Amino acid sequence: MVADLVDAAPVRPLLAELGEAIRTLTAGTDARLMGLEPGDLTVTIGVGPRLVRTVDPALPGAKDLPRFSREQIASRARGGDLLIQICADDALVVPVVAAALLERAGDRIQERWRQSGVRGANVPVDRGRAAPRNLFGFVDGIVGPHTRAEQERDLWLSRPAPVADGTLAVLRRMELDLPRFAKLSVAEQEAVFGRHRATGVPLSGGTIASGPDLGAKTPDGRYLVPADAHARRAHATAVGVGLMLRRSYSTDGPAPGLLFMSFQNDIRTFTSTLTSMDNSDALLEYTTTTASATFLVLPGFDERHPLGSRLFR
Amino acid sequence: MVADLVDAAPVRPLLAELGEAIRTLTAGTDARLMGLEPGDLTVTIGVGPRLVRTVDPALPGAKDLPRFSREQIASRARGGDLLIQICADDALVVPVVAAALLERAGDRIQERWRQSGVRGANVPVDRGRAAPRNLFGFVDGIVGPHTRAEQERDLWLSRPAPVADGTLAVLRRMELDLPRFAKLSVAEQEAVFGRHRATGVPLSGGTIASGPDLGAKTPDGRYLVPADAHARRAHATAVGVGLMLRRSYSTDGPAPGLLFMSFQNDIRTFTSTLTSMDNSDALLEYTTTTASATFLVLPGFDERHPLGSRLFR
């Protein structure tokens, strides 16, 4: 869910109270769960650029996302002050927790939009890690900062101190043109992604966990991973950026789509990748972005260090 | 999904083609699945009162639903010509199948509204049967025609021939006021439903599978199942109707709610029950109905007997 702070509502107590509610909800001790088991409930809170700028316009997360091509974004679906991401294995828990947090915030925040989504069936990648399929039938989010070293390098913010251990989230909701994509042959679909649909293996070969070999060519000199394939246009090395942790959700209603989420410690990881895609990624033809926002995801908290207290004084 | 037939589109070939698409989609042989496994995909097709009346205004399913209290229904969310209910364990399959069926129908039908929903965690009831919780935390759909004899009596239409083996569906989408319900104590919540929240057992005792004992009283003469409890106001015997098969879904976005669905062979089973509830059901205070429709669910089909061919000549 994306919400706005209502004018003049002080940020620090609001975030502290939301954190406290998150603590009792995840512990299963909150009456607003109405007896439902929270299970693996996880709530992630991010603050939008406007709020970050009130602290320091030089901080990570202080800049709005630029506009890109293929956007049809209503003004209420662009940006926003507050990201409330609620994840749980039991889908019933999500709207119940959303209602509980909205109630705790009261008239201090105003909902802009919400989108529920699901993770498709998991396809094993490597070392116990798996990735889900999207509505095009392709495995999604294979490449990313999956080792601890990669996460320290590309995922978590290390400085300055008020944002350390946080990260930057990008949220892009897009509609997918399923009928048009379904009209392509499987080989044509695979050329769009640069991977095999059934297995997730790059068209350059190897296993699903192998990086695509962008230099590999057929005997007659064509790239195995086509020049406009998504796996090439969004490839971190080709773009010249770090790795982004993608964690996207498939959506239904009002239209079939993808709620793309990425987490990275440098917003250019996302913006440079999308700029590279904007120029020639074959996948973009089948997508229309209907919401776009970025948030500074706040680091963890406990009873002695309330949510957001390091950033908002 | 609820859709309208576009003027002058002939019903019989449309339904036959939808049936054929359902056959290839459920068989997993349809390219529009984009390689996704259909698993337990089930598609249920119903036709609205306007279409039934074109055949015979005396048929079951020919009457529109009346209006009830606590409705805030936009005109596009009332009624409709076509119900397309798509169920699958893999949530990704649902929007993909919806897109495939919409594409097959082309410009002959126009989508009115769609709502995705989930079934909550199952609570065992009896003989391998289970029922899910709803967003209020209560077990939903416990009572119904669960034996074969009850289903023949109350669920399936037996005549006239063109509708035999079909049934009547009622679809009611409602928003649930979670914050207000959560403010009640657990005992107050249980008085609203007439059942224990954790177990689903009626307040009159027994097991979850026991029918509520509507005559049971405390030593000081109060009903154990309160006079305005949902389990009393919607009780088939108290209302004087047959059993309805309820199969509801919890929803999120734009608001937390319930997509109520019931199936019965006499529409008065639903309308008399809701009239009884309208007068005094304590649960209604926490609901606002935002969509309402009824459909004649077509009997099954195969290659030699296309979907809808018995009704539309």
XYZ file of C-alpha atoms in Angstrom:
626
model
C 0.000 0.000 0.000
C 1.154 3.541 -0.720
C -0.095 6.355 1.504
C 0.515 10.035 2.047
C 1.228 11.740 5.299
C -1.448 14.285 6.052
C -0.011 17.807 6.388
C 1.600 18.599 9.701
C 1.345 15.098 11.142
C 4.670 14.559 12.956
C 6.574 11.671 11.362
C 8.514 10.366 14.347
C 5.617 9.318 16.615
C 3.643 7.972 13.647
C 6.461 5.652 12.607
C 7.103 4.612 16.212
C 3.435 3.694 16.643
C 3.322 1.817 13.344
C 6.420 -0.079 14.469
C 4.775 -0.936 17.772
C 1.668 -2.186 15.959
C 3.847 -4.253 13.614
C 5.513 -5.800 16.681
C 2.216 -6.897 18.273
C 0.757 -8.019 14.937
C 3.760 -10.169 13.999
C 3.849 -11.555 17.564
C 0.185 -12.573 17.215
C -0.799 -10.656 20.351
C -2.868 -7.959 18.610
C -6.657 -8.232 18.986
C -7.055 -6.706 15.528
C -5.820 -10.025 14.068
C -9.188 -11.429 15.192
C -7.568 -14.699 16.147
C -5.872 -15.258 12.793
C -2.355 -16.702 13.051
C 0.219 -14.190 11.751
C 2.518 -17.041 10.633
C 5.409 -15.584 8.662
C 3.875 -12.095 8.477
C 6.473 -9.489 7.496
C 5.821 -5.758 7.235
C 8.261 -3.467 5.455
C 7.956 0.293 5.866
C 9.528 2.830 3.527
C 9.397 6.616 3.456
C 9.074 8.611 0.256
C 11.402 11.270 -1.155
C 9.399 14.214 0.212
C 9.830 12.979 3.792
C 13.495 12.115 3.260
C 14.119 15.637 1.965
C 12.695 17.139 5.149
C 15.661 15.534 6.931
C 18.394 16.128 4.346
C 18.047 16.530 0.563
C 21.447 14.850 0.140
C 20.330 11.539 1.681
C 19.768 8.401 -0.387
C 16.049 8.192 -1.202
C 15.611 11.959 -1.402
C 15.108 12.011 -5.167
C 11.852 11.234 -6.965
C 11.978 8.643 -9.732
C 12.200 10.173 -13.206
C 9.596 9.409 -15.853
C 10.187 6.593 -18.294
C 8.527 5.418 -21.481
C 5.358 3.311 -21.605
C 3.903 4.925 -18.492
C 0.193 5.619 -18.031
C 0.296 6.765 -14.453
C -2.479 8.684 -12.727
C -1.136 11.381 -10.423
C -2.231 9.502 -7.307
C -0.217 6.469 -8.452
C 3.060 8.375 -8.809
C 5.234 8.735 -5.718
C 3.882 8.864 -2.190
C 5.102 9.356 1.379
C 4.762 5.893 2.841
C 5.181 2.334 1.595
C 3.490 -0.339 3.687
C 4.425 -3.748 2.266
C 2.622 -6.616 3.985
C 3.646 -10.204 3.171
C 2.211 -13.402 4.630
C 1.745 -17.009 3.548
C -1.892 -16.802 4.685
C -3.428 -14.309 2.252
C -6.185 -13.474 4.781
C -3.646 -11.935 7.108
C -2.696 -9.214 4.611
C -5.939 -7.144 4.484
C -6.476 -7.675 8.223
C -3.013 -6.257 8.983
C -3.534 -3.422 6.481
C -6.748 -2.455 8.288
C -5.010 -2.642 11.673
C -2.150 -0.379 10.552
C -4.492 2.105 8.869
C -6.527 2.253 12.032
C -3.432 2.847 14.160
C -2.353 5.669 11.847
C -5.854 7.141 11.936
C -6.302 10.434 10.117
C -2.570 11.069 10.010
C -2.182 9.173 6.746
C -4.301 8.805 3.662
C -4.226 5.714 1.434
C -3.255 6.415 -2.171
C -3.472 2.965 -3.696
C -3.065 -0.659 -2.748
C -2.361 -3.733 -4.774
C -2.486 -7.335 -3.670
C -0.288 -9.813 -5.472
C 0.911 -13.381 -5.351
C 4.162 -15.186 -5.952
C 3.863 -17.872 -8.618
C 4.977 -21.487 -8.180
C 8.643 -21.649 -7.266
C 11.280 -22.962 -9.641
C 14.513 -24.120 -7.942
C 17.552 -22.016 -8.894
C 20.472 -23.045 -6.706
C 21.546 -23.662 -3.103
C 17.969 -23.886 -1.843
C 17.037 -20.656 -3.555
C 14.009 -20.572 -5.854
C 12.275 -18.008 -8.053
C 8.616 -17.824 -9.116
C 7.084 -17.706 -12.570
C 5.305 -14.569 -13.783
C 2.096 -14.308 -15.846
C 4.098 -14.688 -19.070
C 5.129 -18.115 -17.768
C 8.789 -17.117 -17.315
C 10.890 -17.495 -14.172
C 11.320 -14.049 -12.610
C 14.068 -12.586 -10.430
C 16.782 -15.193 -11.070
C 19.751 -12.814 -11.032
C 20.342 -10.707 -7.936
C 22.556 -10.086 -4.919
C 22.118 -13.492 -3.311
C 25.403 -13.924 -1.433
C 26.126 -12.015 1.730
C 29.026 -10.217 0.059
C 26.832 -9.152 -2.874
C 24.137 -7.930 -0.502
C 26.616 -5.858 1.470
C 27.962 -4.399 -1.752
C 24.703 -3.746 -3.671
C 21.665 -4.113 -1.390
C 22.147 -2.519 2.027
C 22.969 1.127 2.618
C 26.078 1.459 4.783
C 26.070 5.214 5.253
C 25.305 7.859 6.314
C 24.436 6.637 9.796
C 20.698 7.626 9.830
C 19.970 5.290 6.881
C 22.575 2.556 7.475
C 21.129 -0.983 7.158
C 18.205 0.410 5.168
C 17.806 0.063 1.422
C 16.075 1.816 -1.483
C 12.892 0.269 -2.857
C 11.454 0.827 -6.303
C 7.826 -0.045 -6.889
C 6.448 -0.264 -10.429
C 3.013 -1.651 -11.137
C 2.544 -2.724 -14.739
C -0.186 -4.220 -16.821
C 0.897 -7.112 -19.025
C -0.561 -7.624 -22.489
C -1.161 -11.374 -22.138
C -3.153 -11.932 -25.359
C -0.495 -10.256 -27.479
C 2.377 -12.097 -25.811
C 0.497 -15.398 -26.063
C 0.310 -14.956 -29.845
C 4.096 -15.288 -30.121
C 5.561 -18.744 -30.642
C 7.435 -20.157 -27.655
C 10.733 -19.457 -29.475
C 9.703 -15.837 -30.027
C 8.697 -15.502 -26.356
C 12.084 -16.928 -25.354
C 13.852 -14.427 -27.607
C 12.051 -11.610 -25.756
C 13.298 -12.801 -22.364
C 16.616 -14.322 -23.482
C 15.829 -17.474 -21.497
C 14.041 -20.768 -22.040
C 10.492 -20.591 -20.770
C 10.202 -24.046 -19.263
C 13.551 -24.126 -17.461
C 14.721 -20.525 -17.031
C 18.080 -21.483 -18.611
C 19.670 -18.599 -20.612
C 19.545 -18.996 -24.389
C 23.355 -19.058 -24.230
C 23.147 -22.362 -22.323
C 24.251 -23.652 -18.930
C 21.857 -23.945 -16.005
C 19.175 -21.595 -14.721
C 21.751 -20.233 -12.276
C 24.310 -19.522 -15.033
C 24.564 -15.896 -15.991
C 23.625 -15.323 -19.635
C 26.751 -15.325 -21.841
C 26.187 -12.082 -23.720
C 29.038 -12.730 -26.183
C 27.944 -16.222 -27.235
C 26.990 -16.466 -30.919
C 25.626 -19.001 -33.361
C 28.009 -20.340 -36.051
C 26.502 -17.779 -38.448
C 27.257 -14.924 -36.076
C 23.926 -14.131 -34.382
C 23.831 -13.549 -30.636
C 22.318 -16.489 -28.742
C 20.864 -13.921 -26.325
C 19.372 -11.448 -28.832
C 20.405 -7.808 -28.825
C 17.000 -6.690 -27.560
C 16.419 -9.575 -25.091
C 15.413 -8.561 -21.575
C 18.238 -10.671 -20.075
C 20.727 -8.540 -22.040
C 19.169 -5.083 -21.748
C 18.722 -5.448 -17.984
C 22.055 -7.206 -17.366
C 23.958 -5.449 -14.590
C 27.364 -5.750 -16.261
C 26.031 -4.605 -19.630
C 24.341 -1.630 -17.972
C 27.316 -0.978 -15.702
C 25.523 -1.035 -12.333
C 25.300 -3.236 -9.235
C 22.807 -6.036 -8.720
C 19.217 -5.267 -7.712
C 17.225 -7.624 -5.535
C 13.985 -8.119 -7.447
C 10.950 -9.409 -5.618
C 7.917 -9.043 -7.836
C 4.331 -10.160 -7.465
C 1.787 -11.217 -10.051
C -1.469 -9.303 -9.887
C -5.032 -9.572 -11.098
C -7.669 -6.875 -11.109
C -8.275 -4.441 -12.600
C -5.967 -6.058 -15.185
C -3.412 -8.885 -15.166
C 0.004 -7.568 -14.346
C 3.161 -7.459 -12.340
C 3.927 -5.499 -9.206
C 7.648 -5.083 -9.767
C 9.724 -4.407 -6.659
C 13.455 -3.987 -6.524
C 15.760 -3.209 -3.636
C 19.208 -1.674 -4.105
C 21.546 0.716 -2.287
C 22.005 3.037 -5.252
C 18.952 4.317 -7.113
C 21.009 4.473 -10.310
C 21.036 0.677 -10.303
C 17.353 0.910 -11.171
C 17.275 4.109 -13.215
C 20.240 3.160 -15.421
C 18.782 -0.313 -15.987
C 15.415 1.065 -17.015
C 17.071 3.645 -19.245
C 18.949 0.800 -20.953
C 15.684 -1.120 -21.317
C 13.808 1.961 -22.541
C 16.100 2.131 -25.536
C 15.458 -1.332 -26.870
C 14.170 -4.020 -24.468
C 11.772 -6.275 -26.402
C 9.813 -6.991 -23.217
C 8.647 -3.388 -22.772
C 6.291 -3.677 -25.749
C 4.106 -5.958 -23.658
C 3.980 -3.784 -20.534
C 2.300 -0.556 -19.486
C 3.372 0.937 -16.184
C 0.453 2.284 -14.124
C 2.161 3.174 -10.829
C 5.699 4.214 -9.925
C 7.357 5.156 -6.655
C 10.565 4.918 -4.669
C 11.039 4.690 -0.925
C 13.822 4.603 1.599
C 13.200 1.349 3.466
C 13.840 1.968 7.139
C 16.235 -0.300 9.018
C 14.927 -2.748 11.622
C 13.742 -1.663 15.032
C 13.071 -2.920 18.523
C 11.484 -1.589 21.680
C 14.455 0.564 22.568
C 15.016 1.870 19.026
C 11.585 2.688 17.550
C 10.947 2.446 13.825
C 12.322 5.524 12.066
C 13.850 7.052 15.199
C 17.352 7.165 13.762
C 16.217 9.192 10.744
C 13.506 11.452 12.150
C 14.548 13.390 15.253
C -15.723 -11.937 -13.601
C -19.079 -10.532 -14.695
C -19.520 -9.505 -18.324
C -22.268 -8.359 -20.641
C -23.108 -9.762 -24.008
C -22.739 -7.121 -26.674
C -26.023 -6.494 -28.519
C -26.854 -8.993 -31.219
C -23.993 -11.391 -30.502
C -25.549 -14.860 -30.825
C -25.364 -16.704 -27.495
C -25.133 -20.293 -28.676
C -21.833 -20.131 -30.621
C -20.284 -17.857 -28.001
C -20.969 -20.345 -25.213
C -19.852 -23.276 -27.348
C -16.560 -21.537 -28.091
C -16.022 -20.578 -24.455
C -16.661 -24.215 -23.540
C -14.125 -25.368 -26.111
C -11.544 -22.925 -24.740
C -12.276 -24.131 -21.195
C -11.672 -27.693 -22.401
C -8.228 -26.937 -23.865
C -7.266 -24.700 -20.943
C -8.166 -27.261 -18.269
C -6.446 -29.976 -20.342
C -3.277 -27.860 -20.394
C -3.096 -27.960 -24.197
C -3.861 -24.277 -24.801
C -0.909 -22.103 -25.879
C -2.496 -19.174 -24.049
C -1.492 -20.850 -20.758
C 2.091 -19.928 -21.697
C 3.362 -23.176 -20.267
C 1.709 -22.751 -16.860
C 0.255 -25.958 -15.413
C -3.551 -25.687 -15.118
C -3.536 -28.032 -12.101
C -7.029 -28.143 -10.620
C -8.321 -25.269 -12.777
C -12.127 -25.142 -12.797
C -14.222 -22.690 -14.797
C -17.890 -22.178 -14.039
C -20.095 -20.318 -16.513
C -23.452 -18.790 -15.644
C -25.914 -16.773 -17.704
C -27.799 -13.794 -16.322
C -31.559 -13.233 -16.111
C -31.771 -11.172 -19.311
C -30.369 -14.045 -21.370
C -32.504 -16.637 -19.585
C -35.621 -14.562 -20.337
C -34.821 -14.619 -24.045
C -35.414 -18.372 -23.843
C -38.369 -18.470 -21.452
C -39.313 -15.960 -18.730
C -40.676 -18.828 -16.646
C -37.309 -20.590 -16.329
C -35.345 -20.666 -13.087
C -32.783 -17.851 -13.231
C -35.034 -15.543 -15.248
C -35.619 -13.100 -12.394
C -33.264 -10.346 -11.335
C -32.303 -10.216 -7.671
C -34.322 -7.682 -5.683
C -32.639 -4.868 -3.785
C -31.755 -5.329 -0.126
C -30.566 -3.066 2.633
C -26.969 -1.952 3.110
C -26.264 -1.883 -0.612
C -24.008 0.670 -2.271
C -23.956 -0.780 -5.737
C -22.856 1.087 -8.839
C -25.043 0.284 -11.838
C -22.261 -1.637 -13.569
C -21.935 -3.886 -10.488
C -25.599 -4.907 -10.446
C -26.624 -7.867 -12.582
C -24.895 -8.864 -15.796
C -25.213 -11.385 -18.618
C -22.314 -13.699 -17.962
C -20.544 -15.095 -14.912
C -17.054 -16.463 -15.506
C -15.788 -18.022 -12.279
C -12.181 -19.211 -12.510
C -10.721 -21.250 -9.646
C -7.220 -22.695 -9.383
C -4.752 -23.597 -6.665
C -2.053 -21.706 -8.556
C -3.221 -18.088 -8.372
C -1.223 -17.238 -11.515
C -3.468 -19.430 -13.609
C -6.555 -17.314 -12.891
C -5.679 -14.049 -14.715
C -4.047 -16.006 -17.542
C -7.241 -18.020 -18.079
C -9.362 -14.880 -17.775
C -7.305 -13.236 -20.519
C -7.590 -16.348 -22.695
C -11.387 -16.498 -22.362
C -11.792 -12.764 -22.941
C -9.677 -13.078 -26.056
C -11.743 -16.010 -27.311
C -14.952 -14.027 -26.767
C -13.446 -11.006 -28.502
C -15.762 -8.051 -28.981
C -18.857 -10.171 -28.321
C -18.656 -9.590 -24.571
C -17.662 -6.660 -22.424
C -16.196 -7.039 -18.941
C -18.232 -5.353 -16.205
C -16.147 -6.103 -13.139
C -13.792 -8.719 -11.809
C -12.721 -9.616 -8.324
C -9.973 -11.944 -7.258
C -10.306 -13.675 -3.909
C -8.756 -16.337 -1.756
C -9.992 -19.088 0.509
C -8.626 -18.765 4.061
C -6.906 -21.561 5.953
C -9.168 -24.593 6.205
C -10.728 -25.697 9.470
C -11.810 -29.380 9.533
C -15.579 -29.817 9.890
C -16.427 -33.484 9.419
C -15.888 -36.495 7.162
C -12.910 -34.928 5.386
C -14.844 -31.730 4.752
C -13.313 -28.413 5.789
C -14.347 -24.762 5.733
C -12.145 -21.634 5.574
C -11.980 -18.641 7.888
C -13.110 -15.214 6.700
C -11.522 -11.816 7.425
C -13.457 -11.565 10.697
C -11.582 -14.696 11.796
C -14.721 -16.889 11.782
C -15.192 -20.190 9.981
C -17.395 -19.607 6.947
C -19.781 -21.919 5.086
C -20.111 -24.673 7.673
C -23.794 -25.472 7.061
C -24.873 -26.514 3.592
C -26.086 -29.345 1.380
C -23.119 -31.633 1.861
C -24.694 -35.066 1.410
C -25.697 -36.328 -2.001
C -29.344 -36.438 -0.934
C -29.219 -32.818 0.283
C -27.554 -31.723 -2.932
C -30.211 -33.411 -5.045
C -32.916 -31.801 -2.944
C -31.518 -28.257 -2.564
C -28.594 -27.671 -4.922
C -29.154 -29.069 -8.413
C -32.011 -28.118 -10.693
C -33.890 -31.208 -11.835
C -36.282 -29.570 -14.280
C -37.241 -28.312 -16.770
C -34.961 -30.271 -19.094
C -33.008 -27.316 -20.570
C -31.646 -26.381 -17.122
C -31.519 -29.798 -15.432
C -28.207 -30.436 -13.600
C -27.584 -26.724 -13.494
C -27.974 -24.550 -10.399
C -28.617 -20.914 -9.480
C -25.685 -18.819 -8.323
C -25.885 -15.676 -6.231
C -22.884 -13.370 -6.169
C -22.637 -10.622 -3.574
C -19.445 -8.658 -3.076
C -19.287 -6.907 0.279
C -16.877 -4.687 2.097
C -16.238 -5.656 5.711
C -15.705 -3.037 8.399
C -12.718 -4.713 10.027
C -11.700 -1.907 12.412
C -15.213 -1.645 13.834
C -15.620 -5.418 14.232
C -12.159 -5.682 15.801
C -13.230 -3.235 18.515
C -15.750 -5.784 19.834
C -14.590 -8.202 22.513
C -14.252 -11.809 21.378
C -17.476 -12.655 23.250
C -19.309 -9.840 21.446
C -17.938 -11.019 18.092
C -19.118 -14.547 18.897
C -22.588 -13.230 19.747
C -22.742 -11.633 16.286
C -21.996 -14.934 14.538
C -23.583 -17.279 17.104
C -20.458 -19.434 17.040
C -17.134 -19.616 18.843
C -14.447 -17.854 16.856
C -11.570 -20.244 17.484
C -13.430 -23.509 16.908
C -16.572 -22.704 14.892
C -18.673 -24.554 17.480
C -22.206 -23.063 17.894
C -22.759 -21.093 21.116
C -25.362 -23.756 21.942
C -22.542 -26.318 22.170
C -21.644 -29.573 20.456
C -19.054 -29.735 17.692
C -18.434 -27.485 14.693
C -20.569 -29.870 12.633
C -23.506 -29.691 15.069
C -26.333 -27.509 13.911
C -26.941 -24.587 16.270
C -29.672 -25.453 18.816
C -31.897 -22.402 18.423
C -34.059 -23.289 21.423
C -31.213 -23.720 23.910
C -31.264 -21.187 26.748
C -29.201 -20.207 29.747
C -30.611 -20.996 33.233
C -31.852 -17.382 33.377
C -33.708 -17.747 30.099
C -31.497 -16.065 27.504
C -30.926 -17.761 24.152
C -27.445 -19.286 23.875
C -27.562 -18.361 20.181
C -28.744 -14.738 20.463
C -31.904 -13.602 18.683
C -29.938 -11.461 16.232
C -27.018 -13.882 15.723
C -26.135 -14.642 12.116
C -26.337 -18.417 12.749
C -30.001 -17.916 13.760
C -31.141 -15.308 11.242
C -29.641 -17.260 8.326
C -30.683 -20.696 9.637
C -32.520 -22.616 6.907
C -35.116 -24.119 9.240
C -35.767 -20.788 10.985
C -36.151 -19.087 7.611
C -38.123 -21.973 6.162
C -36.017 -22.670 3.081
C -33.639 -25.312 1.751
C -29.881 -25.365 2.256
C -27.633 -23.154 0.168
C -24.120 -24.196 -0.774
C -21.982 -21.243 0.208
C -18.536 -20.873 -1.281
C -17.192 -17.452 -0.449
C -13.814 -15.841 -1.013
C -11.952 -13.258 1.012
C -10.889 -10.214 -0.960
C -8.498 -7.301 -0.719
C -8.440 -4.174 -2.840
C -9.989 -1.751 -3.129
C -11.176 -2.657 0.385
C -11.076 -5.790 2.564
C -14.180 -7.860 2.011
C -15.982 -11.015 1.113
C -17.064 -12.265 -2.282
C -20.098 -14.223 -1.155
C -21.260 -16.964 -3.486
C -24.137 -19.314 -2.916
C -25.570 -22.059 -5.082
C -29.151 -23.318 -4.718
C -31.940 -24.682 -6.920
C -34.534 -22.170 -5.701
C -33.685 -18.476 -5.672
C -36.031 -18.015 -2.695
C -33.504 -19.938 -0.607
C -31.282 -16.899 -0.956
C -33.836 -14.108 -1.085
C -35.837 -15.339 1.925
C -32.640 -15.805 3.927
C -31.421 -12.304 3.149
C -34.868 -10.882 3.929
C -34.706 -12.625 7.304
C -31.214 -11.208 7.866
C -32.227 -7.740 6.690
C -34.690 -7.522 9.524
C -32.256 -8.121 12.358
C -28.989 -9.924 11.616
C -26.265 -8.399 13.811
C -23.638 -9.209 11.185
C -25.089 -6.863 8.550
C -23.967 -3.795 10.494
C -20.401 -4.649 9.561
C -21.002 -5.192 5.843
C -21.716 -3.019 2.818
C -22.654 -4.806 -0.386
C -20.990 -3.323 -3.470
C -21.987 -5.826 -6.174
C -24.967 -8.140 -6.621
C -25.950 -10.587 -9.337
C -27.578 -13.929 -9.993
C -26.849 -16.430 -12.743
C -28.144 -19.707 -14.031
C -25.088 -21.961 -13.880
C -25.041 -24.107 -17.011
C -24.763 -27.869 -16.677
C -21.571 -29.631 -17.704
C -20.629 -30.200 -21.327
C -18.487 -32.311 -23.564
C -17.470 -32.328 -27.216
C -20.787 -33.738 -28.395
C -22.904 -31.479 -26.146
C -21.404 -27.974 -26.267
C -21.702 -25.615 -23.306
C -25.147 -24.010 -23.255
C -26.467 -25.982 -26.232
C -29.371 -27.470 -24.287
C -30.664 -24.037 -23.259
C -29.920 -21.869 -26.300
C -31.182 -23.311 -29.574
